[in-house]
Short mmCIF file of C-alpha atoms and ligand atoms in Angstrom, two decimals:
data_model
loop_
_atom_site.label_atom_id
_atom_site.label_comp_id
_atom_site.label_asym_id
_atom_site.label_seq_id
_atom_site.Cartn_x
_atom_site.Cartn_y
_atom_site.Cartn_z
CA UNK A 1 150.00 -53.60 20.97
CA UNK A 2 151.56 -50.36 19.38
CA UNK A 3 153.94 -48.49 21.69
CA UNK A 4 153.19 -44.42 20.69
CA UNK A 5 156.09 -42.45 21.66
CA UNK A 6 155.75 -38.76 22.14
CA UNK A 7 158.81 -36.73 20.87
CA UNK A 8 159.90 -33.32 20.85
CA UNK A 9 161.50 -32.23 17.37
CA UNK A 10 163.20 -29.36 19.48
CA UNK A 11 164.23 -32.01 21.91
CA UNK A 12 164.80 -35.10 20.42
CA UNK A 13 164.83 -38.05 22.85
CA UNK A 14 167.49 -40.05 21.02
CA UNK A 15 166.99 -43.35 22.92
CA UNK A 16 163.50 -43.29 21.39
CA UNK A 17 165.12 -42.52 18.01
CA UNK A 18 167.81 -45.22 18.55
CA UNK A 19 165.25 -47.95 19.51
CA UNK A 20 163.04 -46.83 16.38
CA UNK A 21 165.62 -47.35 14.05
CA UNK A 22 166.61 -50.34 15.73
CA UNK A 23 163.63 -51.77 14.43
CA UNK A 24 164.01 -50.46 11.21
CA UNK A 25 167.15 -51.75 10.65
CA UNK A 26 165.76 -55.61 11.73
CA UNK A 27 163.40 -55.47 9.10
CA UNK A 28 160.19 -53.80 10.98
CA UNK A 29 157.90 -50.87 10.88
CA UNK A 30 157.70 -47.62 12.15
CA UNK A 31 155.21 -44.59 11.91
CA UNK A 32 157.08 -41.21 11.78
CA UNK A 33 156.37 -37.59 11.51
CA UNK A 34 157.13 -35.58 8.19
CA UNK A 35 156.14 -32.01 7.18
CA UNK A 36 153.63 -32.81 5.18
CA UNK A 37 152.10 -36.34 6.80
CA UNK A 38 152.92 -39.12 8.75
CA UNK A 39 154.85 -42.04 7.18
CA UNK A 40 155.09 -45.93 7.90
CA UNK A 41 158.48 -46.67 7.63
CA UNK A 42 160.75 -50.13 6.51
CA UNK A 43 164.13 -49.81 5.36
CA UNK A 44 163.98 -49.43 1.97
CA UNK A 45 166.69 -51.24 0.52
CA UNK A 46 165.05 -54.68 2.11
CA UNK A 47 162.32 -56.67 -0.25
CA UNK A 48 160.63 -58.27 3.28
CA UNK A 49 160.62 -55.26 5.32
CA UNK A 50 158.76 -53.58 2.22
CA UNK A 51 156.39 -56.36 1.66
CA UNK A 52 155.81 -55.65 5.27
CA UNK A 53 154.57 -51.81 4.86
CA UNK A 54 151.99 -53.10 2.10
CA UNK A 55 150.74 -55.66 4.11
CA UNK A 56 150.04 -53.18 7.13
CA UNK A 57 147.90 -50.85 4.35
CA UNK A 58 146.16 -53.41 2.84
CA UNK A 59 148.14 -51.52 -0.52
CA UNK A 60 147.80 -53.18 -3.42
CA UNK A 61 151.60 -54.29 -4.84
CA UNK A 62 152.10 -52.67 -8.00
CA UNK A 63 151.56 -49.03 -6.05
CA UNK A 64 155.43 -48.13 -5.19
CA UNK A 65 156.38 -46.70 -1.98
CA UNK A 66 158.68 -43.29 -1.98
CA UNK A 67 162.02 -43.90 -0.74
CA UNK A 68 162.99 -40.94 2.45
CA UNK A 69 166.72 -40.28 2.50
CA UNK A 70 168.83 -37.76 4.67
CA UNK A 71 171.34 -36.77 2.12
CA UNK A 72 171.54 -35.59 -1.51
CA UNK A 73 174.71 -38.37 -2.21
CA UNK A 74 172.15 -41.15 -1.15
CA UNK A 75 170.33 -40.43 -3.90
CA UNK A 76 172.81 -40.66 -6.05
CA UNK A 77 173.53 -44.32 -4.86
CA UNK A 78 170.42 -46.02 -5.58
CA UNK A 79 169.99 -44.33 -8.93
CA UNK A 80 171.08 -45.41 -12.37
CA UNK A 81 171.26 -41.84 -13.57
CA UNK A 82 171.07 -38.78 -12.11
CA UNK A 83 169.18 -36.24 -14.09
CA UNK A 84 170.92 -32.74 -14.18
CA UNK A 85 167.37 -31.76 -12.91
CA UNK A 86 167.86 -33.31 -9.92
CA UNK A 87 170.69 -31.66 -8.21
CA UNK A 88 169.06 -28.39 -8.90
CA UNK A 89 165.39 -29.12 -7.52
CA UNK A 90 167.20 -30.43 -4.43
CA UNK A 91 169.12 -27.13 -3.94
CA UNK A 92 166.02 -25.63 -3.85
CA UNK A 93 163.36 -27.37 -2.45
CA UNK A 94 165.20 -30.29 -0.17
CA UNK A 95 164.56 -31.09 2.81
CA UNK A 96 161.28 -30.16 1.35
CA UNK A 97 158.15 -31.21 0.06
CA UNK A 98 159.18 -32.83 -3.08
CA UNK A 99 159.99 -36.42 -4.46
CA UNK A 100 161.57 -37.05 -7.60
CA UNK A 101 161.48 -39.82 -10.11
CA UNK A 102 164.84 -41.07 -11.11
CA UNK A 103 165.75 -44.51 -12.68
CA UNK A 104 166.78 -47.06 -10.16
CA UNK A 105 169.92 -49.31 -10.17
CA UNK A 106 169.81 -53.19 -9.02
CA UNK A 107 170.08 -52.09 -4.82
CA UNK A 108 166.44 -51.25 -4.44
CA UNK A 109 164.33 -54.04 -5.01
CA UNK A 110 160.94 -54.07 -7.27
CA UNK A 111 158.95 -54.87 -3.76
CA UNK A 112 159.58 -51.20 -3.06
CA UNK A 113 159.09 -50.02 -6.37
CA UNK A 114 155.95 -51.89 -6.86
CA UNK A 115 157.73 -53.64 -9.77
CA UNK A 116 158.78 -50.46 -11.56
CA UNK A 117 162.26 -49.83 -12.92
CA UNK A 118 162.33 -46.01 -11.15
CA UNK A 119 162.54 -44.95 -7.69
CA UNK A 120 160.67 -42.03 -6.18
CA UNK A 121 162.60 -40.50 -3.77
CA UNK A 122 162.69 -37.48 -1.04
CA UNK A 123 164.50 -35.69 1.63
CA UNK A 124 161.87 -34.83 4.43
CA UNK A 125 161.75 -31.77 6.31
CA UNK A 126 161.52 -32.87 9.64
CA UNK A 127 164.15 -33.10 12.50
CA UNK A 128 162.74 -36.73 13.67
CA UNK A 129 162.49 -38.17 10.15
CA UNK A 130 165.37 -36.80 9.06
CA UNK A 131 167.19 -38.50 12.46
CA UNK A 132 165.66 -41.69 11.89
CA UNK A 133 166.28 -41.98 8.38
CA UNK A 134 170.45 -41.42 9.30
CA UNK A 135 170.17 -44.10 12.20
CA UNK A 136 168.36 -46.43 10.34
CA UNK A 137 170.74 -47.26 7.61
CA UNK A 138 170.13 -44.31 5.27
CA UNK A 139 166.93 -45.02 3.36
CA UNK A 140 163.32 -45.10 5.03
CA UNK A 141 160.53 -46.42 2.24
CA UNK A 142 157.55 -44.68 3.33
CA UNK A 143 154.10 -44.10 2.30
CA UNK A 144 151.38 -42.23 4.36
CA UNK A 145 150.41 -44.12 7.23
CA UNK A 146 146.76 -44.54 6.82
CA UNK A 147 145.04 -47.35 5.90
CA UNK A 148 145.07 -47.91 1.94
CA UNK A 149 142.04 -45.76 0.62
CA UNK A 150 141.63 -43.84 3.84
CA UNK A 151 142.78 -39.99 4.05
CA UNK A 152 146.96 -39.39 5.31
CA UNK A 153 147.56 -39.12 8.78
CA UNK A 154 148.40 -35.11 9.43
CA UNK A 155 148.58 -36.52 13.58
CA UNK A 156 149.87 -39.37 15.46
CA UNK A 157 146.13 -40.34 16.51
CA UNK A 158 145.01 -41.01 13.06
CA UNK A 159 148.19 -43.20 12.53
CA UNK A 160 147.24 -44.99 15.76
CA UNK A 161 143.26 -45.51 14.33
CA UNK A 162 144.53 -47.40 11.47
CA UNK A 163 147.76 -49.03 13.01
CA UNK A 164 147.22 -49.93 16.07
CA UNK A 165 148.30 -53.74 16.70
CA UNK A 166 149.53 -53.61 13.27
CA UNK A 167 152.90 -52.20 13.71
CA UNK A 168 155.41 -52.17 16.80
CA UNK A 169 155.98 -48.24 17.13
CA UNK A 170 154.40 -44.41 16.69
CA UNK A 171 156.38 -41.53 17.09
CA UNK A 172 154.20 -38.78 17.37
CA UNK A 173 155.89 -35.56 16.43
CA UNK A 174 152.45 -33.79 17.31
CA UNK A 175 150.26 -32.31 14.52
CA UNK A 176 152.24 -31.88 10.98
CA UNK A 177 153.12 -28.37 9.01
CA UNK A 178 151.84 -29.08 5.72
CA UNK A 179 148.89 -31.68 5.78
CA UNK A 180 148.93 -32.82 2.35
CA UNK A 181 151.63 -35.19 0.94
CA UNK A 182 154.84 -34.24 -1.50
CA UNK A 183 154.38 -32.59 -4.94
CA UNK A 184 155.82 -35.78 -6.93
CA UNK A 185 158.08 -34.65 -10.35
CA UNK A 186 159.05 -37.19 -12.66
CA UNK A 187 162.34 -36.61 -14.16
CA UNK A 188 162.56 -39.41 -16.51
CA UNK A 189 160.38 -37.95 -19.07
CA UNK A 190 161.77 -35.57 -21.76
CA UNK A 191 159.99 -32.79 -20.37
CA UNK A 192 159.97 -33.30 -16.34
CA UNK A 193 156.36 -34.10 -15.26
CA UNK A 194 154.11 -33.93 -12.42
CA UNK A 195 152.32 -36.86 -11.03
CA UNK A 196 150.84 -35.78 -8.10
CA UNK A 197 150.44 -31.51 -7.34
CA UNK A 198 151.34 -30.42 -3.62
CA UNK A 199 152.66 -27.78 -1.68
CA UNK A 200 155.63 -26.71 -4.47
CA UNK A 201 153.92 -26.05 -7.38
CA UNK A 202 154.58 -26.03 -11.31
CA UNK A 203 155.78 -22.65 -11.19
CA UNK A 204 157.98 -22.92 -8.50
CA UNK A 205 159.62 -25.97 -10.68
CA UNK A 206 159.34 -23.84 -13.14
CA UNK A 207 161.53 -20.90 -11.80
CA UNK A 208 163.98 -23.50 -11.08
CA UNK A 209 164.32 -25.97 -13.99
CA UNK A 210 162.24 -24.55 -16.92
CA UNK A 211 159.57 -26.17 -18.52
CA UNK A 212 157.58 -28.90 -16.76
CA UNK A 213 154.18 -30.85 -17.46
CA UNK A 214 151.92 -31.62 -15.29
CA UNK A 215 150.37 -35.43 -16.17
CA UNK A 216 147.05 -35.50 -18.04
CA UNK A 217 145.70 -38.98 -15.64
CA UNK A 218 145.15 -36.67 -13.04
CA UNK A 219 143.61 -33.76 -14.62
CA UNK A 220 140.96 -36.40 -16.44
CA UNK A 221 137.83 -37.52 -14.23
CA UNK A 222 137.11 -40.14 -16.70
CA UNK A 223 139.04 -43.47 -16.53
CA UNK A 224 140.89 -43.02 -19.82
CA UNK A 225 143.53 -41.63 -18.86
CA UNK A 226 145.88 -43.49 -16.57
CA UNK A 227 147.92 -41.56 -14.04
CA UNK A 228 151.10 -42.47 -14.21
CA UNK A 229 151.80 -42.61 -10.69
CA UNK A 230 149.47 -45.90 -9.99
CA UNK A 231 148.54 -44.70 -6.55
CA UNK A 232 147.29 -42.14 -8.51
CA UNK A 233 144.61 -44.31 -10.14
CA UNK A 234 142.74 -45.43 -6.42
CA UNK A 235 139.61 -44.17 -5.01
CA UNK A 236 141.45 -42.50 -2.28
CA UNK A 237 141.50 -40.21 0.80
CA UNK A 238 138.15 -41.22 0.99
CA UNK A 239 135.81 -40.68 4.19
CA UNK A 240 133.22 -43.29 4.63
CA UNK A 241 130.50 -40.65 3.70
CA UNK A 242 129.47 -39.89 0.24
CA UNK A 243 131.26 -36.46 -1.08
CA UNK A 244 130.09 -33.82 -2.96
CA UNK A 245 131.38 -30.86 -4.27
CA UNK A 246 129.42 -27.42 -4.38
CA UNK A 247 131.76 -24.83 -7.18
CA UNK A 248 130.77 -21.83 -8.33
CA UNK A 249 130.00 -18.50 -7.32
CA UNK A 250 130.03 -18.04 -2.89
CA UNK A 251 126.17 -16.74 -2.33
CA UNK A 252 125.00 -19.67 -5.13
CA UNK A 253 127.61 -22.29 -3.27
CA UNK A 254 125.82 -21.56 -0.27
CA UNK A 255 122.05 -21.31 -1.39
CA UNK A 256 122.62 -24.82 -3.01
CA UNK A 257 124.34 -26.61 -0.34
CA UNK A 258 121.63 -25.47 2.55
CA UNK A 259 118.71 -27.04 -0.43
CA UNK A 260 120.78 -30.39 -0.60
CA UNK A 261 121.18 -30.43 2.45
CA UNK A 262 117.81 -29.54 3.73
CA UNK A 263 116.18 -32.28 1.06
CA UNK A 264 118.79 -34.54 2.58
CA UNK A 265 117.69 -34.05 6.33
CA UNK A 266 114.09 -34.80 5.01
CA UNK A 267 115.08 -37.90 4.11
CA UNK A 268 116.44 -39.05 7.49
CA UNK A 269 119.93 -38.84 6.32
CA UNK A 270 122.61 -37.20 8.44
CA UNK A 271 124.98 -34.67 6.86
CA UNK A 272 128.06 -32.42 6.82
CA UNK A 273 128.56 -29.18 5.43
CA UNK A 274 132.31 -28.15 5.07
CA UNK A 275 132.78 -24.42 4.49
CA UNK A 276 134.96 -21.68 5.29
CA UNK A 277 134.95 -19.01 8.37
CA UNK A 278 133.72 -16.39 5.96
CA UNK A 279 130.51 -18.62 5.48
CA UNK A 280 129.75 -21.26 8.38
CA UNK A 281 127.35 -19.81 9.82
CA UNK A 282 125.23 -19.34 6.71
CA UNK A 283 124.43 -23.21 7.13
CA UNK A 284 121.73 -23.71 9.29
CA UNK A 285 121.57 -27.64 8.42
CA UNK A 286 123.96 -30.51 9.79
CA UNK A 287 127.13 -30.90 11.00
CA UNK A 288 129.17 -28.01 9.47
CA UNK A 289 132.66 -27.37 9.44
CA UNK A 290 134.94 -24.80 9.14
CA UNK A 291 137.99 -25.60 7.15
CA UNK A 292 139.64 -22.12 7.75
CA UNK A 293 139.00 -19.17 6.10
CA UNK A 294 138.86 -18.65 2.32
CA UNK A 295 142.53 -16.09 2.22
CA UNK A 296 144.37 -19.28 3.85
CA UNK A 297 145.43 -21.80 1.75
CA UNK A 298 147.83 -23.32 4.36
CA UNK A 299 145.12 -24.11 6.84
CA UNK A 300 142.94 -25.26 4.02
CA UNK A 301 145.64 -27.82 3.20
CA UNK A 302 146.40 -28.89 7.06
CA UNK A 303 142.91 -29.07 8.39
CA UNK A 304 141.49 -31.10 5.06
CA UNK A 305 142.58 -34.84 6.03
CA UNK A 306 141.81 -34.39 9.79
CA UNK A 307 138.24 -32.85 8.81
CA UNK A 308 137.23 -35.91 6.43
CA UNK A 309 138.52 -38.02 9.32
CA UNK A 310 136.42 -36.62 11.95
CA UNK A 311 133.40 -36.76 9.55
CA UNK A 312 133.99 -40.34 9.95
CA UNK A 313 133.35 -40.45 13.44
CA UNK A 314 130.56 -38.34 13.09
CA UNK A 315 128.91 -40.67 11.01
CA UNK A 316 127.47 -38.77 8.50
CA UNK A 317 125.94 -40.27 5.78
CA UNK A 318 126.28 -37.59 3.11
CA UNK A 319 129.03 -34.38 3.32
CA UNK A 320 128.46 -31.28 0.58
CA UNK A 321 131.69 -29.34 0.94
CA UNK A 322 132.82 -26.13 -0.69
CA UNK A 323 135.25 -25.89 -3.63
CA UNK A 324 139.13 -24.65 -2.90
CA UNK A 325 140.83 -24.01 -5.74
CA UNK A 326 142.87 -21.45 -4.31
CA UNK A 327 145.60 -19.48 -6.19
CA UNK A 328 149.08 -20.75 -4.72
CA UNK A 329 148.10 -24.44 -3.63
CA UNK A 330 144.74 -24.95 -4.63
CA UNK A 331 145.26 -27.58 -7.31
CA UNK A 332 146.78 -29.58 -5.06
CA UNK A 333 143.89 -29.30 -2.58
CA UNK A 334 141.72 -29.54 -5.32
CA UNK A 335 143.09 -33.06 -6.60
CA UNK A 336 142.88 -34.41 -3.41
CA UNK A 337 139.23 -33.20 -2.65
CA UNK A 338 138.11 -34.52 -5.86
CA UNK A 339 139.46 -37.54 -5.95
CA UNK A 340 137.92 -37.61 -2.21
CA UNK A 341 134.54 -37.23 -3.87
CA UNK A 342 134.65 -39.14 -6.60
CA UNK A 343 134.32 -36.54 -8.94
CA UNK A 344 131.20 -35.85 -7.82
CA UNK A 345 131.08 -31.96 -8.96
CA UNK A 346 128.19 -29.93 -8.70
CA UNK A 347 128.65 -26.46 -10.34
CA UNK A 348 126.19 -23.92 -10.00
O1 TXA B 1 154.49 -36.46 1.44
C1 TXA B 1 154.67 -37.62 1.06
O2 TXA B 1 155.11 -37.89 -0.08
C2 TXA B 1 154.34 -38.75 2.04
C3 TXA B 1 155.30 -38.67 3.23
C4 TXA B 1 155.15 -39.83 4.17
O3 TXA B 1 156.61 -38.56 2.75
N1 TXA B 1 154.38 -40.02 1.40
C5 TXA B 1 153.42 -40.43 0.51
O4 TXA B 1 153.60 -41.73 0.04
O5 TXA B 1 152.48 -39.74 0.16
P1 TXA B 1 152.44 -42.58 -0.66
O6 TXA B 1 153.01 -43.93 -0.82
O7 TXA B 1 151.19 -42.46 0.09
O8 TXA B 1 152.32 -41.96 -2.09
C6 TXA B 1 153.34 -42.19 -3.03
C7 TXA B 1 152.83 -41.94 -4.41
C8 TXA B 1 151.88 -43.02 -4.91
O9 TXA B 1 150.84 -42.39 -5.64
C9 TXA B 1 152.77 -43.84 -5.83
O10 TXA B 1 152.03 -44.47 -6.84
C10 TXA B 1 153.72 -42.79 -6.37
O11 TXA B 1 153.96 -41.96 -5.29
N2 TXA B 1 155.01 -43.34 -6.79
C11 TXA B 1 155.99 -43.84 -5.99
N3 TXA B 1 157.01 -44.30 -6.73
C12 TXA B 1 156.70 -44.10 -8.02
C13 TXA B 1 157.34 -44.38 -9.26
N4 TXA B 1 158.54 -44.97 -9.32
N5 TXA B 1 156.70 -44.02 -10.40
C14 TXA B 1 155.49 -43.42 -10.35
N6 TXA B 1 154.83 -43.13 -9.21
C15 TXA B 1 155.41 -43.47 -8.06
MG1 MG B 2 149.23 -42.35 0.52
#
């Protein structure tokens, strides 16, 4: 049984804290809040309490976990070299939505690297993560705390869905800020890259460090091109449903969602519609959704994961959702949709 502990970030109960990082610290698991979604959490620096997080996922080994620290300097201890990159992205952006990719040195092992010879690594924005990360020892190895393949947790329920009985505590911060997880920068490469997009985008990177890519894997639909962030590579954030995208122009977006959907009805099938508040109730066919309106990308990003959830428990058999690729964030919404669907992309 999973104990779920309610706590206050403006109130922190710290004998909750202290007995969650007691279990850290002996080599066990905990789910914690972040800003941008809920992590499982081992201490970092031990091989078994790693192997533990990817055996509560089901996540395959060779997909590394992101290491959570507290301070800058802690950074600085578990990496061979520190880029001069580094120091200035965390001025900016840390605690923040960001990891970085630095080269590791011999005191994190290859189970929490997934056998690679870097370390991602980030300072969270949250008062409880940031609180159990310093009680625990320092450094929290954390990925989302969903199921491997199933969309991030953006509230304590979902982590309790897909944990429950697997690991000894929740804390349950309430609902997160962001809702989808850390723009991930690679500073290794000549040029620093991005690996996965998210709430900071290239140009804010850019403002800061100058130049950066953004990796070609994820851009690609096809298989050709490997991401080089493996966890990258899965069929992921997937609902149960099949996916489809709708792009294109609103009034066509919405004529050719209510025909699928209407063919799809006729065929006994039952299905979701996810569209904004500027168009919802245009659908007179299945389940539909409002994912926030169109002008905000921030509710866009927070309500995505919880929506694909709750299609879940719907049971749909078939969801035709709206395109978002919104100025500010929308590539990162955009990746995570489409890699949601499958690439399944119909543009009209
Ligand atoms: O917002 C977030 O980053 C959340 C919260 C909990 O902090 N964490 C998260 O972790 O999204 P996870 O494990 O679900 O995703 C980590 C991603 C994976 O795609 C993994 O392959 C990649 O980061 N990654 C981690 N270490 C890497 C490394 N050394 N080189 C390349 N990719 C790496
Ligand atoms: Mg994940």
């Amino acid at each position: 049984k999973t104990e779920v502990i309610k706590i206050d970030q403006n109130n922190m109960d710290t004998e909750a804290l202290e007995r969650a990082a007691a279990i850290i610290r002996d080599g066990g698991l905990v789910a914690f809040p972040t800003e941008t979604v809920y992590g499982l959490g081992a201490d970092a620096l031990s091989a078994e309490a790693s192997k533990k997080i990817y055996a509560a996922k089901g996540r395959p080994s060779d997909n590394p976990l992101i290491v959570h620290v507290a301070e800058f300097s802690d950074m600085e201890k578990i990496a061979q070299e520190m880029p001069e990159e580094a120091k200035k992205l965390a001025d900016a952006f840390w605690p923040g939505p960001l990891t970085m990719i630095v080269r590791k040195n011999d005191k994190v092992p290859y189970e929490t690297t997934g056998g690679m010879d870097t370390v991602a690594v980030r300072m969270p924005n949250h008062p409880v993560a940031l609180e159990l990360i310093r009680r625990s020892g320092g450094y929290i190895a954390a990925p989302s705390a969903n199921t491997s393949g199933k969309p991030s947790p953006t509230l304590a329920e979902h982590v309790a869905f897909d944990m429950d009985g697997r690991i000894p505590m929740i804390l349950d911060g309430g609902p997160v800020g962001i809702g989808i997880e850390s723009t991930i920068v690679d500073l290794t490469e000549d040029i620093p890259m991005i690996l996965r997009p998210g709430y900071i985008t290239p140009k804010m990177l850019e403002k800061v460090i100058g130049e950066v890519k953004m990796d070609p894997g994820i851009i690609a639909s096809d298989s050709l091109q490997k991401p080089k962030a493996p966890g990258m590579k899965y069929k992921h954030y997937a609902p149960k449903a099949d996916l489809i995208l709708v792009d294109g122009e609103e009034e066509k977006v919405v004529a050719k969602i209510n025909a699928l959907a209407k063919e799809a009805v006729l065929l006994g099938k039952k299905v979701g519609i996810i569209g904004t508040d500027e168009t919802i109730d245009r659908y007179p066919e299945g389940e539909v959704v409002s994912i926030g309106a169109r002008s905000d990308e921030d509710a866009i990003a927070k309500h995505l994961y919880k929506l694909l959830r709750d299609f879940d428990e719907k049971e749909v058999d078939i969801i035709y959702s709206e395109s978002f690729a919104t100025p500010r964030i929308g590539q990162a919404i955009m990746n995570r949709l489409l890699k949601a669907a499958g690439h399944q992309v119909i543009t009209v």
